[in-house]
mmCIF file of C-alpha atoms in Angstrom:
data_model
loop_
_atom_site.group_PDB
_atom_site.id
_atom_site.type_symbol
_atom_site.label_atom_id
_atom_site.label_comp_id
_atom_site.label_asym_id
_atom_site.label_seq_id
_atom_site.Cartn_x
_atom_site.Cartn_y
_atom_site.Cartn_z
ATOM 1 C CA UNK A 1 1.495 67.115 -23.562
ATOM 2 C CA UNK A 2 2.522 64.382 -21.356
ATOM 3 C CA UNK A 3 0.077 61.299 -20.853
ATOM 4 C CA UNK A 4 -1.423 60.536 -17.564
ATOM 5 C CA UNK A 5 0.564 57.915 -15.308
ATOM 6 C CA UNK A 6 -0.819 54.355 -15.326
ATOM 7 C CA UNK A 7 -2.207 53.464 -12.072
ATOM 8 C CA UNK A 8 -0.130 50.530 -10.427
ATOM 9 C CA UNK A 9 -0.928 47.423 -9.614
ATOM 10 C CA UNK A 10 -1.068 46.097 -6.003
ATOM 11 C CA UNK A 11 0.162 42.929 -5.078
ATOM 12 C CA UNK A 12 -3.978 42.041 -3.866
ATOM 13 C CA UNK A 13 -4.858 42.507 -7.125
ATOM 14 C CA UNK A 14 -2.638 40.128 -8.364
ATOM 15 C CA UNK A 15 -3.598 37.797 -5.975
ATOM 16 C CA UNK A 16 -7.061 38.297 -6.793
ATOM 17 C CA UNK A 17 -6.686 37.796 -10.330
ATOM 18 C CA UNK A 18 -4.485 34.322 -10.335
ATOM 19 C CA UNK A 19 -6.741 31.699 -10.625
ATOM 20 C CA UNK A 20 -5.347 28.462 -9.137
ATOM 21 C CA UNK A 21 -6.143 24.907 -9.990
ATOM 22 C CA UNK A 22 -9.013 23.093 -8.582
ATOM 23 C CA UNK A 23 -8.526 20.207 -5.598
ATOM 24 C CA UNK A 24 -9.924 17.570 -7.847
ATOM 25 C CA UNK A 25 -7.106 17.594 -10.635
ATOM 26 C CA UNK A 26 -7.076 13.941 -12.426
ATOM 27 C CA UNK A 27 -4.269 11.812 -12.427
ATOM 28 C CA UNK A 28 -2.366 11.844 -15.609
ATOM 29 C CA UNK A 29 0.318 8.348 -14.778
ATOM 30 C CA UNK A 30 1.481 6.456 -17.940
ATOM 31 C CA UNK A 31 -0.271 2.655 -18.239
ATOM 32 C CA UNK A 32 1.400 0.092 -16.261
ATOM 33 C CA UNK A 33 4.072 -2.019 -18.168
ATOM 34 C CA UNK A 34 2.699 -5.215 -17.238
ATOM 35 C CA UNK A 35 0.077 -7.823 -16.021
ATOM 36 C CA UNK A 36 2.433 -8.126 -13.001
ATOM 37 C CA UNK A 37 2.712 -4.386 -12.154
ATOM 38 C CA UNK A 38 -1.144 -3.817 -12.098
ATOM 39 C CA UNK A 39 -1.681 -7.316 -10.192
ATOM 40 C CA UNK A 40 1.027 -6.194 -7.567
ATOM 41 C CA UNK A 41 -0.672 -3.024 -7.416
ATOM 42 C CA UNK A 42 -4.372 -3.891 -7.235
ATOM 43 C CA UNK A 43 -2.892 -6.674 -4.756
ATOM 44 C CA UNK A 44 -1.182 -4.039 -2.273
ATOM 45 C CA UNK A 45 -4.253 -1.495 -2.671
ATOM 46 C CA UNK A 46 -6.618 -4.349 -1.838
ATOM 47 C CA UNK A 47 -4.739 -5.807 1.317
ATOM 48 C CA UNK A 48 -3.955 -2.689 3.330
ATOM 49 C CA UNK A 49 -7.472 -1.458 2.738
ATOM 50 C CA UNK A 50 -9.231 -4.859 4.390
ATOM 51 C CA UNK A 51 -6.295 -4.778 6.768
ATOM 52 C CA UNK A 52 -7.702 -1.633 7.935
ATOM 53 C CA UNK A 53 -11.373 -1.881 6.959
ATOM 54 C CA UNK A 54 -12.110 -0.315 10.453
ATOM 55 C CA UNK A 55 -10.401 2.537 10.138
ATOM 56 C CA UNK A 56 -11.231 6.363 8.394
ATOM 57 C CA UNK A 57 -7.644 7.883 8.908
ATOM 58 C CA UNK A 58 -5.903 6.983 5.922
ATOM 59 C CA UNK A 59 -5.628 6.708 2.242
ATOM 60 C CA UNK A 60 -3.911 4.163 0.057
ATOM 61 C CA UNK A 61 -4.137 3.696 -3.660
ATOM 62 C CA UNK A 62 -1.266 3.157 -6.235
ATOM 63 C CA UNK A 63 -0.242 5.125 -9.719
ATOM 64 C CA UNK A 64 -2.101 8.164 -8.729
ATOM 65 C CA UNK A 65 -0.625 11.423 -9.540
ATOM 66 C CA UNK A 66 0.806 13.292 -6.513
ATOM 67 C CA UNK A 67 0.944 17.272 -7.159
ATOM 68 C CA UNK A 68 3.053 19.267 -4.752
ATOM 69 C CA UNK A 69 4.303 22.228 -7.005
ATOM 70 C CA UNK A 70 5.129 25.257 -4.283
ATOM 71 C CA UNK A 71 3.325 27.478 -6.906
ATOM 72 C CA UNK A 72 0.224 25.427 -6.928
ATOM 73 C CA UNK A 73 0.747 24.410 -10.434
ATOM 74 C CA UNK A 74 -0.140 20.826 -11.793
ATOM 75 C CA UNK A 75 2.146 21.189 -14.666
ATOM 76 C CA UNK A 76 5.748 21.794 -12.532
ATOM 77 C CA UNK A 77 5.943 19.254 -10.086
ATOM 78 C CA UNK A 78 4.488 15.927 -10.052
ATOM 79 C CA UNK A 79 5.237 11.896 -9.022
ATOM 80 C CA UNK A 80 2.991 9.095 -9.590
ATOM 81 C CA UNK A 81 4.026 6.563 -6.789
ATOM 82 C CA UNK A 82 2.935 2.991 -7.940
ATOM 83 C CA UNK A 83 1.378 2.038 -4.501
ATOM 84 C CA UNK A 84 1.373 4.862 -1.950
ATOM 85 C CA UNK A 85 -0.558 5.603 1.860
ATOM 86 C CA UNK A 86 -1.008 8.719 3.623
ATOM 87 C CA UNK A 87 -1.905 8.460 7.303
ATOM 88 C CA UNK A 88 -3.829 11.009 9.344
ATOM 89 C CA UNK A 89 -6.585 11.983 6.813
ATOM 90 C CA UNK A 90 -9.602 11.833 5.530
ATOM 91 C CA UNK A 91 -10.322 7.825 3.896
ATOM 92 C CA UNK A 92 -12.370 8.848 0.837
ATOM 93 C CA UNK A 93 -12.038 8.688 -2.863
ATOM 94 C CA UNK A 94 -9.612 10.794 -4.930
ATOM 95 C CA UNK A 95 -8.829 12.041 -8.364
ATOM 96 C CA UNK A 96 -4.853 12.571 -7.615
ATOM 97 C CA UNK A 97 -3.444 13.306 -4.215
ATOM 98 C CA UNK A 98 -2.617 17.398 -4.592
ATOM 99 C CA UNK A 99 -0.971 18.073 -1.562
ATOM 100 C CA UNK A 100 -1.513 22.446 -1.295
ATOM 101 C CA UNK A 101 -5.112 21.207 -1.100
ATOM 102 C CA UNK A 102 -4.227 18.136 1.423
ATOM 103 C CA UNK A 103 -3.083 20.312 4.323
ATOM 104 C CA UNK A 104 0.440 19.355 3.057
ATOM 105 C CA UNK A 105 0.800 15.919 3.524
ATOM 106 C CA UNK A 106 3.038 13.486 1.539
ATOM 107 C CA UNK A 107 2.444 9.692 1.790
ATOM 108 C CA UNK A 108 4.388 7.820 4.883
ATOM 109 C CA UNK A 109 5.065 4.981 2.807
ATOM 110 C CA UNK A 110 5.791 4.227 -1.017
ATOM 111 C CA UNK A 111 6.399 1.452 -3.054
ATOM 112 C CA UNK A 112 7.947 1.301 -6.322
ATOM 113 C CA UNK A 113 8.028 -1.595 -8.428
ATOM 114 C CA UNK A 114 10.781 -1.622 -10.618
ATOM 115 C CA UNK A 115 11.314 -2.125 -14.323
ATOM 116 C CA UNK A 116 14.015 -2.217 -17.029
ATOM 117 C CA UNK A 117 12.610 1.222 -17.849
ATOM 118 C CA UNK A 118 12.072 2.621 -14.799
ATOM 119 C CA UNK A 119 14.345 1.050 -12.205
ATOM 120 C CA UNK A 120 17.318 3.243 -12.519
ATOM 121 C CA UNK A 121 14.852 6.829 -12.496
ATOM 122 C CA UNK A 122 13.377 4.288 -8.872
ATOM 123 C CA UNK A 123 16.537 3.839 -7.399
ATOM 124 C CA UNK A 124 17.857 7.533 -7.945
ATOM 125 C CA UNK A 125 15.812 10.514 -8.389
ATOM 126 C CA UNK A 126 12.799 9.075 -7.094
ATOM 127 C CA UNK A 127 14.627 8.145 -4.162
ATOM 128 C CA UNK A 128 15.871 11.643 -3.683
ATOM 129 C CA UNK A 129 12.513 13.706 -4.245
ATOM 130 C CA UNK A 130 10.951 10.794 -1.708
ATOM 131 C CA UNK A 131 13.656 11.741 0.595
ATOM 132 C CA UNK A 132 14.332 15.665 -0.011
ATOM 133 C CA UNK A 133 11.101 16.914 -0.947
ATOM 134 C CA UNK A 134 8.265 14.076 0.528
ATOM 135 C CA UNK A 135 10.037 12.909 3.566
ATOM 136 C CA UNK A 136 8.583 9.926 2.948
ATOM 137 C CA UNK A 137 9.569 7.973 6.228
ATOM 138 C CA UNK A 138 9.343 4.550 4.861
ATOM 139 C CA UNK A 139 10.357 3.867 0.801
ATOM 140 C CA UNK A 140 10.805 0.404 -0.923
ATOM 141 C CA UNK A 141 11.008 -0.539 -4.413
ATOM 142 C CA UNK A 142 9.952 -4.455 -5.588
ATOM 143 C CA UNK A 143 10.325 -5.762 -8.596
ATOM 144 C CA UNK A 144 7.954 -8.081 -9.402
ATOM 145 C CA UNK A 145 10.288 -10.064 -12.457
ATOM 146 C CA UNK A 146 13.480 -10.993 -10.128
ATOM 147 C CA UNK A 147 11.286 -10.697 -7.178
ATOM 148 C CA UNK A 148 14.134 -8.007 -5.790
ATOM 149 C CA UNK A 149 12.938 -6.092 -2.318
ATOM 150 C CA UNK A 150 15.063 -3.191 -0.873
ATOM 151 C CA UNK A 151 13.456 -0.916 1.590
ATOM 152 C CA UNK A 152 14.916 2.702 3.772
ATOM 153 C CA UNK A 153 13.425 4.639 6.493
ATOM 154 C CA UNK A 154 14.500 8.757 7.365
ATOM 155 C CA UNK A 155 16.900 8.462 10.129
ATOM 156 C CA UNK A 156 18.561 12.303 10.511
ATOM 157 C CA UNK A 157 16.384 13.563 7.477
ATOM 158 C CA UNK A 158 18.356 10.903 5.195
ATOM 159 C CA UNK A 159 17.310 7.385 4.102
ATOM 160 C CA UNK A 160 18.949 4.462 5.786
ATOM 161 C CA UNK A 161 18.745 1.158 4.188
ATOM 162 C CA UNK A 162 16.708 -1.108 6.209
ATOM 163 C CA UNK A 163 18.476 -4.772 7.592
ATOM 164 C CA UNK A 164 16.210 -7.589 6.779
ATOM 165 C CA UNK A 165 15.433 -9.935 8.717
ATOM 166 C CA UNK A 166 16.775 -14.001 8.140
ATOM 167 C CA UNK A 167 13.892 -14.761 6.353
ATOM 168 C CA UNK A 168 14.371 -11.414 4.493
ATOM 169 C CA UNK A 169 11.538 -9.975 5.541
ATOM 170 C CA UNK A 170 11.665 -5.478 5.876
ATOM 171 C CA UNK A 171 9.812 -4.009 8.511
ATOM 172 C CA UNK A 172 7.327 -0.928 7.924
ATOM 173 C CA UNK A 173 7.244 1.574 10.770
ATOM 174 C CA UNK A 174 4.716 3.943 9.070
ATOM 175 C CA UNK A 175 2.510 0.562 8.342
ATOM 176 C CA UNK A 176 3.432 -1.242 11.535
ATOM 177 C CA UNK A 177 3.819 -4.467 9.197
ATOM 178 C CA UNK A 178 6.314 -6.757 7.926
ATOM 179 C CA UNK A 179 6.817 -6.731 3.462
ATOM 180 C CA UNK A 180 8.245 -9.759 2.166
ATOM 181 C CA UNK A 181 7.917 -12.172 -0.338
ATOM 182 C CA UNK A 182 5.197 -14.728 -0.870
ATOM 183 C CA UNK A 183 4.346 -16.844 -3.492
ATOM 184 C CA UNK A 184 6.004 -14.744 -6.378
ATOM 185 C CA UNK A 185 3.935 -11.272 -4.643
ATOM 186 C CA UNK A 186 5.039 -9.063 -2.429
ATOM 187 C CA UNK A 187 2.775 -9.609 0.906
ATOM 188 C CA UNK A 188 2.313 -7.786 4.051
ATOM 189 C CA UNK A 189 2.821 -9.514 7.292
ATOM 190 C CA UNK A 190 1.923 -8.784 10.846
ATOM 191 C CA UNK A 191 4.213 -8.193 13.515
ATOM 192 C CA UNK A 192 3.817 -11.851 14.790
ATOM 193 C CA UNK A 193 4.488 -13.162 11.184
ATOM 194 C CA UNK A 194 0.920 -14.013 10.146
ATOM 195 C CA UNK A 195 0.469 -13.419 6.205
ATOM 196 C CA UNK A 196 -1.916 -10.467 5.968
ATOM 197 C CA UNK A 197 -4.771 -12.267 3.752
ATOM 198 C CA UNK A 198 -7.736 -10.691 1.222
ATOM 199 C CA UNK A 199 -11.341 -11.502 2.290
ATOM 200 C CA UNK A 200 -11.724 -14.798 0.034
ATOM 201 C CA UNK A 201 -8.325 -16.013 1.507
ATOM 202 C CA UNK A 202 -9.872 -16.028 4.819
ATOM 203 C CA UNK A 203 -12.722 -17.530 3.736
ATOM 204 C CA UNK A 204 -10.774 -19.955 1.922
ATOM 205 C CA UNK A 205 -8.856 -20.463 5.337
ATOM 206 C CA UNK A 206 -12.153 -21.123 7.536
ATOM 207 C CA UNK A 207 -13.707 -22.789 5.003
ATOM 208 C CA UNK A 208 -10.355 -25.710 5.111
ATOM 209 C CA UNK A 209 -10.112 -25.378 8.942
ATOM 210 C CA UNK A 210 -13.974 -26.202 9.083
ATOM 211 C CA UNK A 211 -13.524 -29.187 6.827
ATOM 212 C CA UNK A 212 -10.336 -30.194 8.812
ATOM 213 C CA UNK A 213 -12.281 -30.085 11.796
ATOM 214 C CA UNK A 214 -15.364 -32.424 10.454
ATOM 215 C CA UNK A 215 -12.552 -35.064 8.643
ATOM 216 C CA UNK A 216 -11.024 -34.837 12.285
ATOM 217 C CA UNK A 217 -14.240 -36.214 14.009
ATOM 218 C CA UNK A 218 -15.309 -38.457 10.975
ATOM 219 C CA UNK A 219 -12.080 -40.203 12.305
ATOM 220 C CA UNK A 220 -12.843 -40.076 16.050
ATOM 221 C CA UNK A 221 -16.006 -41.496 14.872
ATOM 222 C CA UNK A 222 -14.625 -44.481 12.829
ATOM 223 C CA UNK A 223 -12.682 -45.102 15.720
ATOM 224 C CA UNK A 224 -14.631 -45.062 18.452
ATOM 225 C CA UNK A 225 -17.172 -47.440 16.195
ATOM 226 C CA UNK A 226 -14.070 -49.900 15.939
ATOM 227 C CA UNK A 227 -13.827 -49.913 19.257
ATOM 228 C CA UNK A 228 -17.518 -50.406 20.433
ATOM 229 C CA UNK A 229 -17.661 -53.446 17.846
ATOM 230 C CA UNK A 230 -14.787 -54.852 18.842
ATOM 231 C CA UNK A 231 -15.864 -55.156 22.827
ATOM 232 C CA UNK A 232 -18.989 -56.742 21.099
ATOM 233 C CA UNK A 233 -21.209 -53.593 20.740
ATOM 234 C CA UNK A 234 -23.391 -52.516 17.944
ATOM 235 C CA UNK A 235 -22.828 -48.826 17.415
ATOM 236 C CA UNK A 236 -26.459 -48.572 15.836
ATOM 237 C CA UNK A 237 -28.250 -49.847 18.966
ATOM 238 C CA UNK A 238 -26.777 -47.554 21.238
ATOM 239 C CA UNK A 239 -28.610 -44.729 19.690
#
C-alpha cells in the first residue's frame, strides 16, 4: 500500500520560517594594536563630530563592525573600518553599522591606519571590497608610526590615487575637508587651511588670544604713561 505524498513546501513558507538577525548586532573588531591607533581613532571620531555638532545627517565612529552579507547573515560578510562616516542618515548611537537594516548605505569615507600586521590586508583586499563592494568614494590609510598618508577617490567605479597638495595635504570630497599631518596626528583641515580644532583647543585658542590682547594694551598703557611723564604729566592725576 503506497504512503500518502508529502505535502510541499512553498517558497512563503520558507520565507516565513527564516528568522533573520536583529538590526542591533554588536560589533565583534579585534582590540586596537596600540596607544597610537586608539588615540588616532578617538582623535578622528572626536573632531568630525564637533566639526559638525550642528548637524543630524551623519554618522561617524571608528572599529565598528560593518555587516553587509547579501543573505543577511552576520557571520559571511563583515569589515571593521578603523574610523568610518556615513552621510545622509540618521546621527544616533549604534551597536555595528548593518547595512540590509541601513537602507543600504556604506560609509563615504574610510580611514585605515596601518600596521605591520595589517598594512598589506589595508592596502589590498580592503582596498578592493572598499572599492568593489562599498563604493566607498573617498578611502585613505595613515599610519600613525612612519606618519605615511595615501588617499583615492571612485573616478569610473575604480579608485584613483589622489595628488597631494605641496604641503602634502589630500583633499576629502565626501568630507569637504583637507587630511594631513599635524603634530605626529593625522588632522582635518578646512578648505581655507584652518586646522579643524577639539572644543578645549579652541578654548585654549581664545583663552591665548584674550591674554594677547590684555599684554597688548598693558603695553599701550606703559607707553602712553612714558609719554605723559615725560611732557611733565602725572598719569595718576589725570584720573
Amino acid at each position: 500500500m503506497s504512503q500518502p505524498l508529502a505535502t510541499t513546501t512553498s517558497v512563503k513558507d520558507v520565507n516565513e520560517s527564516i528568522i533573520f538577525p536583529p538590526g542591533d548586532i554588536y560589533s565583534d573588531e579585534p582590540p586596537l594594536e596600540s596607544d597610537l591607533h586608539r588615540e588616532q581613532i578617538d582623535l578622528l571620531i572626536r573632531l568630525i563630530k564637533w566639526w559638525w555638532r550642528d548637524r543630524q545627517d551623519f554618522y561617524a565612529t571608528g572599529n565598528l563592525t560593518i555587516y553587509f552579507s547579501p543573505n543577511q547573515k552576520k557571520s559571511e560578510e563583515f569589515r571593521g573600518p578603523d574610523f568610518f562616516v556615513v552621510l545622509d542618515t540618521e546621527k544616533k548611537d549604534r551597536k555595528s553599522w548593518v547595512v540590509w537594516q541601513e537602507d543600504g548605505k556604506y560609509p563615504n569615507v574610510i580611514i585605515e591606519l596601518l600596521s605591520n600586521s595589517t598594512a598589506s590586508v589595508d592596502k589590498g583586499l580592503k582596498k578592493q571590497i572598499y572599492e568593489n563592494t562599498f563604493r566607498t568614494p573617498d578611502y585613505f590609510w595613515f599610519d600613525p608610526n612612519n606618519l605615511e598618508l595615501q588617499g583615492f577617490h571612485i573616478v569610473d567605479g575604480q579608485y584613483q590615487e589622489l595628488v597631494p597638495t605641496e604641503s602634502g595635504w589630500l583633499w576629502s570630497q565626501q568630507l569637504g575637508l583637507y587630511l594631513a599631518v599635524y603634530l605626529g596626528k593625522l588632522r582635518f583641515f578646512t578648505p581655507d587651511r584652518q586646522l579643524v580644532m577639539l572644543p578645549e583647543e579652541e578654548s585654549n585658542q581664545q583663552l591665548q588670544q584674550t591674554n594677547q590682547e590684555l599684554e597688548q594694551e598693558r603695553e599701550r598703557s606703559a607707553i602712553l604713561t612714558e609719554r605723559l611723564r615725560a611732557a611733565g604729566i602725572d598719569p595718576e592725576q589725570i584720573f
